[in-house]
Amino acid sequence: QSVLIQPPSASGTPGQRVTLSCSGITSNIRSYTINWYQQFAGAAPNLLIDSNNQRPSGVPDRFSGSRSGTSASLAISGLQSEDEAIYYCAAWDDSVNAWVFGGGTKLSVL
Amino acid sequence: QVQLVQSGAEVRKPGASVRISCEASGYKFTNFFLNWVRQAPGQGLEWVGMSVPRGGSGDYAQKFQDRVVMTADTSANTVYMELTSLTSEDTAIYYCARAATSLGAFDIWGQGTVVTVSS
């Protein structure tokens, strides 16, 4: 059971906008910034969103992040087939003094 | 370019130890933290701990506190993670990942090291 809660799957069609959610508690999401990672099958994760809503260099502006209270979300607009991946949210948790991750959402582009 | 290159796959028997390495290049080694994250087969990501290459003790997840040691060799720009008393539940891909601060995002990841624990 992951500390941060993400739906296990999501889907959309090309061109659509999808939103992935991540739910936590005061000791993690409310107190610390959220990062999002994208992992393609058989590859290492990549940083997608830093500090709730900052895109690292090279990440398309189709990807955006937000946080409100103890929840965060990742929005992907103009969905493309190459967006098929697993998306993980992560935050520091001061109740366990550790980085905690969501269980990941597998995104399918139909 | 900035990269982290990890050592190769390892196979160990239950009760044994494993030491894996992560060599950094393309940036000033001592200016960043290096985290270790593992991923069991078909599972999500789990933080193991953090190494501080410029000195000071590492910071480990409570779950691994008694059996993990992270060290750094600044002359070789390399960090090491040793995990002892292995069980089948330690079978996973182990990634090293760079962060600018102790609470910073993991911006560069190694390619991963597969550790298999089997009798």
Tab-separated table of C-alpha atoms in Angstrom:
chain	number	residue	atom	x	y	z
A	1	GLN	CA	0.000	0.000	0.000
A	2	SER	CA	1.610	3.228	-1.176
A	3	VAL	CA	1.550	6.322	1.027
A	4	LEU	CA	0.397	8.542	-1.831
A	5	ILE	CA	-2.749	7.321	-3.566
A	6	GLN	CA	-3.015	7.254	-7.345
A	7	PRO	CA	-5.605	5.509	-9.513
A	8	PRO	CA	-3.931	2.449	-11.079
A	9	SER	CA	-5.020	3.270	-14.615
A	10	ALA	CA	-6.295	6.022	-16.852
A	11	SER	CA	-6.943	6.355	-20.546
A	12	GLY	CA	-7.675	8.865	-23.251
A	13	THR	CA	-7.770	9.285	-26.980
A	14	PRO	CA	-5.266	11.273	-29.061
A	15	GLY	CA	-5.761	14.996	-28.665
A	16	GLN	CA	-7.731	14.677	-25.436
A	17	ARG	CA	-6.831	16.212	-22.091
A	18	VAL	CA	-6.428	13.832	-19.166
A	19	THR	CA	-5.834	14.549	-15.505
A	20	LEU	CA	-4.065	12.162	-13.143
A	21	SER	CA	-4.604	12.544	-9.422
A	22	CYS	CA	-2.393	11.993	-6.381
A	23	SER	CA	-3.772	12.091	-2.865
A	24	GLY	CA	-1.807	12.397	0.355
A	25	ILE	CA	-1.942	13.846	3.839
A	26	THR	CA	-0.623	16.812	5.792
A	27	SER	CA	2.801	15.310	6.472
A	28	ASN	CA	3.559	14.983	2.777
A	29	ILE	CA	1.631	16.783	0.048
A	30	ARG	CA	0.344	19.665	2.155
A	31	SER	CA	3.787	20.378	3.611
A	32	TYR	CA	6.183	19.635	0.763
A	33	THR	CA	6.285	20.086	-2.973
A	34	ILE	CA	5.199	17.323	-5.317
A	35	ASN	CA	7.270	15.881	-8.120
A	36	TRP	CA	6.000	13.763	-11.001
A	37	TYR	CA	7.969	11.090	-12.820
A	38	GLN	CA	7.240	9.374	-16.133
A	39	GLN	CA	8.399	5.820	-16.693
A	40	PHE	CA	8.279	4.039	-20.023
A	41	ALA	CA	8.270	0.251	-20.089
A	42	GLY	CA	11.707	-1.180	-19.427
A	43	ALA	CA	13.295	2.209	-18.720
A	44	ALA	CA	14.310	4.278	-15.725
A	45	PRO	CA	11.929	6.990	-14.524
A	46	ASN	CA	12.357	10.556	-15.787
A	47	LEU	CA	11.523	13.769	-13.972
A	48	LEU	CA	8.447	15.304	-15.564
A	49	ILE	CA	7.278	17.967	-13.096
A	50	ASP	CA	9.355	19.512	-10.300
A	51	SER	CA	8.099	21.481	-7.294
A	52	ASN	CA	4.364	21.088	-8.015
A	53	ASN	CA	4.320	22.808	-11.383
A	54	GLN	CA	7.801	23.368	-12.823
A	55	ARG	CA	8.719	21.670	-16.080
A	56	PRO	CA	12.381	20.708	-16.475
A	57	SER	CA	14.045	21.697	-19.697
A	58	GLY	CA	12.824	19.547	-22.570
A	59	VAL	CA	9.448	18.643	-21.105
A	60	PRO	CA	6.651	19.779	-23.449
A	61	ASP	CA	4.231	22.391	-22.130
A	62	ARG	CA	1.415	19.866	-22.706
A	63	PHE	CA	2.334	18.632	-19.238
A	64	SER	CA	1.315	20.692	-16.211
A	65	GLY	CA	1.119	20.093	-12.492
A	66	SER	CA	-0.844	21.597	-9.635
A	67	ARG	CA	-1.359	21.085	-5.923
A	68	SER	CA	-4.187	21.997	-3.593
A	69	GLY	CA	-4.258	21.026	0.038
A	70	THR	CA	-3.445	17.339	0.344
A	71	SER	CA	-3.976	16.550	-3.334
A	72	ALA	CA	-2.028	17.078	-6.509
A	73	SER	CA	-2.732	16.512	-10.151
A	74	LEU	CA	-0.902	16.107	-13.423
A	75	ALA	CA	-2.658	17.292	-16.558
A	76	ILE	CA	-1.698	16.204	-20.043
A	77	SER	CA	-3.270	18.094	-22.906
A	78	GLY	CA	-3.162	17.155	-26.579
A	79	LEU	CA	-2.625	13.521	-25.637
A	80	GLN	CA	-0.228	11.632	-27.907
A	81	SER	CA	0.457	7.923	-28.314
A	82	GLU	CA	3.985	8.416	-27.004
A	83	ASP	CA	2.529	9.559	-23.670
A	84	GLU	CA	1.715	5.942	-22.848
A	85	ALA	CA	3.684	5.344	-19.671
A	86	ILE	CA	3.337	4.982	-15.924
A	87	TYR	CA	3.210	8.254	-13.987
A	88	TYR	CA	4.332	8.468	-10.358
A	89	CYS	CA	3.871	11.284	-7.876
A	90	ALA	CA	6.366	11.734	-5.037
A	91	ALA	CA	6.825	13.934	-1.987
A	92	TRP	CA	8.886	14.082	1.179
A	93	ASP	CA	6.975	12.840	4.214
A	94	ASP	CA	8.084	14.154	7.584
A	95	SER	CA	6.117	11.589	9.547
A	96	VAL	CA	8.499	8.879	8.286
A	97	ASN	CA	11.415	11.099	7.190
A	98	ALA	CA	11.436	9.548	3.771
A	99	TRP	CA	10.487	10.165	0.187
A	100	VAL	CA	7.148	8.527	-0.535
A	101	PHE	CA	5.699	7.627	-3.905
A	102	GLY	CA	2.283	6.930	-5.273
A	103	GLY	CA	1.625	3.483	-6.673
A	104	GLY	CA	1.673	4.885	-10.190
A	105	THR	CA	-0.994	5.443	-12.837
A	106	LYS	CA	-0.657	3.527	-16.086
A	107	LEU	CA	-1.830	5.778	-18.887
A	108	SER	CA	-3.156	4.199	-22.057
A	109	VAL	CA	-3.775	6.144	-25.251
A	110	LEU	CA	-6.607	4.417	-27.086
B	1	GLN	CA	26.686	15.195	-20.659
B	2	VAL	CA	25.353	14.646	-17.168
B	3	GLN	CA	24.895	10.967	-16.493
B	4	LEU	CA	24.866	8.284	-13.845
B	5	VAL	CA	26.192	4.868	-14.818
B	6	GLN	CA	25.480	1.931	-12.550
B	7	SER	CA	27.218	-1.399	-12.133
B	8	GLY	CA	25.884	-4.583	-13.686
B	9	ALA	CA	23.320	-7.130	-12.609
B	10	GLU	CA	23.907	-9.172	-9.477
B	11	VAL	CA	22.614	-12.523	-8.266
B	12	ARG	CA	22.824	-13.414	-4.599
B	13	LYS	CA	21.599	-16.125	-2.282
B	14	PRO	CA	19.354	-15.311	0.686
B	15	GLY	CA	21.350	-13.990	3.612
B	16	ALA	CA	24.126	-12.600	1.434
B	17	SER	CA	25.059	-8.976	0.784
B	18	VAL	CA	25.295	-6.949	-2.396
B	19	ARG	CA	27.180	-3.769	-3.233
B	20	ILE	CA	26.263	-1.744	-6.268
B	21	SER	CA	27.885	1.395	-7.624
B	22	CYS	CA	26.775	4.555	-9.355
B	23	GLU	CA	29.381	6.637	-11.196
B	24	ALA	CA	28.581	10.255	-11.902
B	25	SER	CA	29.941	12.358	-14.747
B	26	GLY	CA	29.302	15.691	-16.373
B	27	TYR	CA	28.783	17.716	-13.188
B	28	LYS	CA	30.489	18.559	-9.898
B	29	PHE	CA	29.995	15.395	-7.897
B	30	THR	CA	30.065	16.967	-4.435
B	31	ASN	CA	27.430	19.598	-5.225
B	32	PHE	CA	24.563	17.121	-5.389
B	33	PHE	CA	22.889	14.395	-3.351
B	34	LEU	CA	22.463	10.870	-4.686
B	35	ASN	CA	19.372	8.896	-3.803
B	36	TRP	CA	18.686	5.198	-4.196
B	37	VAL	CA	15.241	4.042	-5.314
B	38	ARG	CA	14.208	0.467	-5.947
B	39	GLN	CA	11.457	-1.151	-7.974
B	40	ALA	CA	10.383	-4.738	-7.379
B	41	PRO	CA	9.118	-6.678	-10.417
B	42	GLY	CA	5.816	-5.209	-11.588
B	43	GLN	CA	5.696	-2.828	-8.634
B	44	GLY	CA	6.081	0.883	-7.955
B	45	LEU	CA	8.994	2.957	-6.722
B	46	GLU	CA	10.403	2.771	-3.185
B	47	TRP	CA	12.988	5.130	-1.698
B	48	VAL	CA	15.881	3.352	-0.013
B	49	GLY	CA	17.996	6.283	1.111
B	50	MET	CA	20.234	9.187	0.232
B	51	SER	CA	23.998	9.620	0.055
B	52	VAL	CA	25.756	12.929	0.654
B	53	PRO	CA	28.911	12.792	-1.492
B	54	ARG	CA	30.463	15.909	0.021
B	55	GLY	CA	30.514	14.271	3.422
B	56	GLY	CA	28.276	13.592	6.335
B	57	SER	CA	26.168	10.564	7.080
B	58	GLY	CA	23.590	9.198	4.687
B	59	ASP	CA	19.890	9.272	5.330
B	60	TYR	CA	18.123	5.949	5.115
B	61	ALA	CA	14.496	4.893	5.054
B	62	GLN	CA	13.607	3.358	8.389
B	63	LYS	CA	12.758	0.053	6.704
B	64	PHE	CA	16.376	-0.370	5.592
B	65	GLN	CA	18.180	1.380	8.446
B	66	ASP	CA	19.680	-1.765	9.937
B	67	ARG	CA	21.057	-3.273	6.764
B	68	VAL	CA	22.008	-0.566	4.276
B	69	VAL	CA	25.149	1.508	4.022
B	70	MET	CA	25.756	4.214	1.442
B	71	THR	CA	29.238	5.551	0.861
B	72	ALA	CA	30.935	7.876	-1.579
B	73	ASP	CA	34.362	7.954	-3.200
B	74	THR	CA	34.926	11.520	-4.298
B	75	SER	CA	38.140	10.607	-6.136
B	76	ALA	CA	36.123	8.300	-8.395
B	77	ASN	CA	32.880	10.326	-8.487
B	78	THR	CA	31.134	7.174	-7.369
B	79	VAL	CA	28.610	6.283	-4.696
B	80	TYR	CA	28.029	2.799	-3.404
B	81	MET	CA	25.066	1.125	-1.791
B	82	GLU	CA	25.539	-2.057	0.200
B	83	LEU	CA	22.499	-4.020	1.288
B	84	THR	CA	22.961	-6.941	3.693
B	85	SER	CA	20.860	-9.890	4.900
B	86	LEU	CA	19.159	-10.186	1.544
B	87	THR	CA	15.823	-11.946	1.119
B	88	SER	CA	13.752	-12.673	-1.964
B	89	GLU	CA	11.829	-9.465	-1.238
B	90	ASP	CA	14.965	-7.495	-2.094
B	91	THR	CA	14.784	-8.711	-5.703
B	92	ALA	CA	14.361	-5.466	-7.620
B	93	ILE	CA	15.874	-2.941	-9.959
B	94	TYR	CA	17.907	-0.447	-7.948
B	95	TYR	CA	18.269	3.068	-9.364
B	96	CYS	CA	20.506	5.892	-8.258
B	97	ALA	CA	19.106	9.365	-8.838
B	98	ARG	CA	20.587	12.829	-8.427
B	99	ALA	CA	19.030	15.693	-6.488
B	100	ALA	CA	20.253	19.264	-6.011
B	101	THR	CA	19.119	19.410	-2.392
B	102	SER	CA	18.042	16.910	0.241
B	103	LEU	CA	14.411	17.713	-0.575
B	104	GLY	CA	14.958	18.243	-4.273
B	105	ALA	CA	13.477	16.357	-7.188
B	106	PHE	CA	15.431	13.488	-8.743
B	107	ASP	CA	16.491	15.075	-12.011
B	108	ILE	CA	18.957	12.513	-13.380
B	109	TRP	CA	18.592	8.739	-13.015
B	110	GLY	CA	20.965	5.878	-13.562
B	111	GLN	CA	20.022	3.048	-15.882
B	112	GLY	CA	19.261	0.705	-12.989
B	113	THR	CA	20.929	-2.400	-11.564
B	114	VAL	CA	18.979	-5.651	-11.383
B	115	VAL	CA	19.508	-7.511	-8.125
B	116	THR	CA	18.117	-11.026	-7.953
B	117	VAL	CA	17.987	-12.909	-4.661
B	118	SER	CA	17.369	-16.590	-5.138
B	119	SER	CA	18.460	-19.827	-3.579
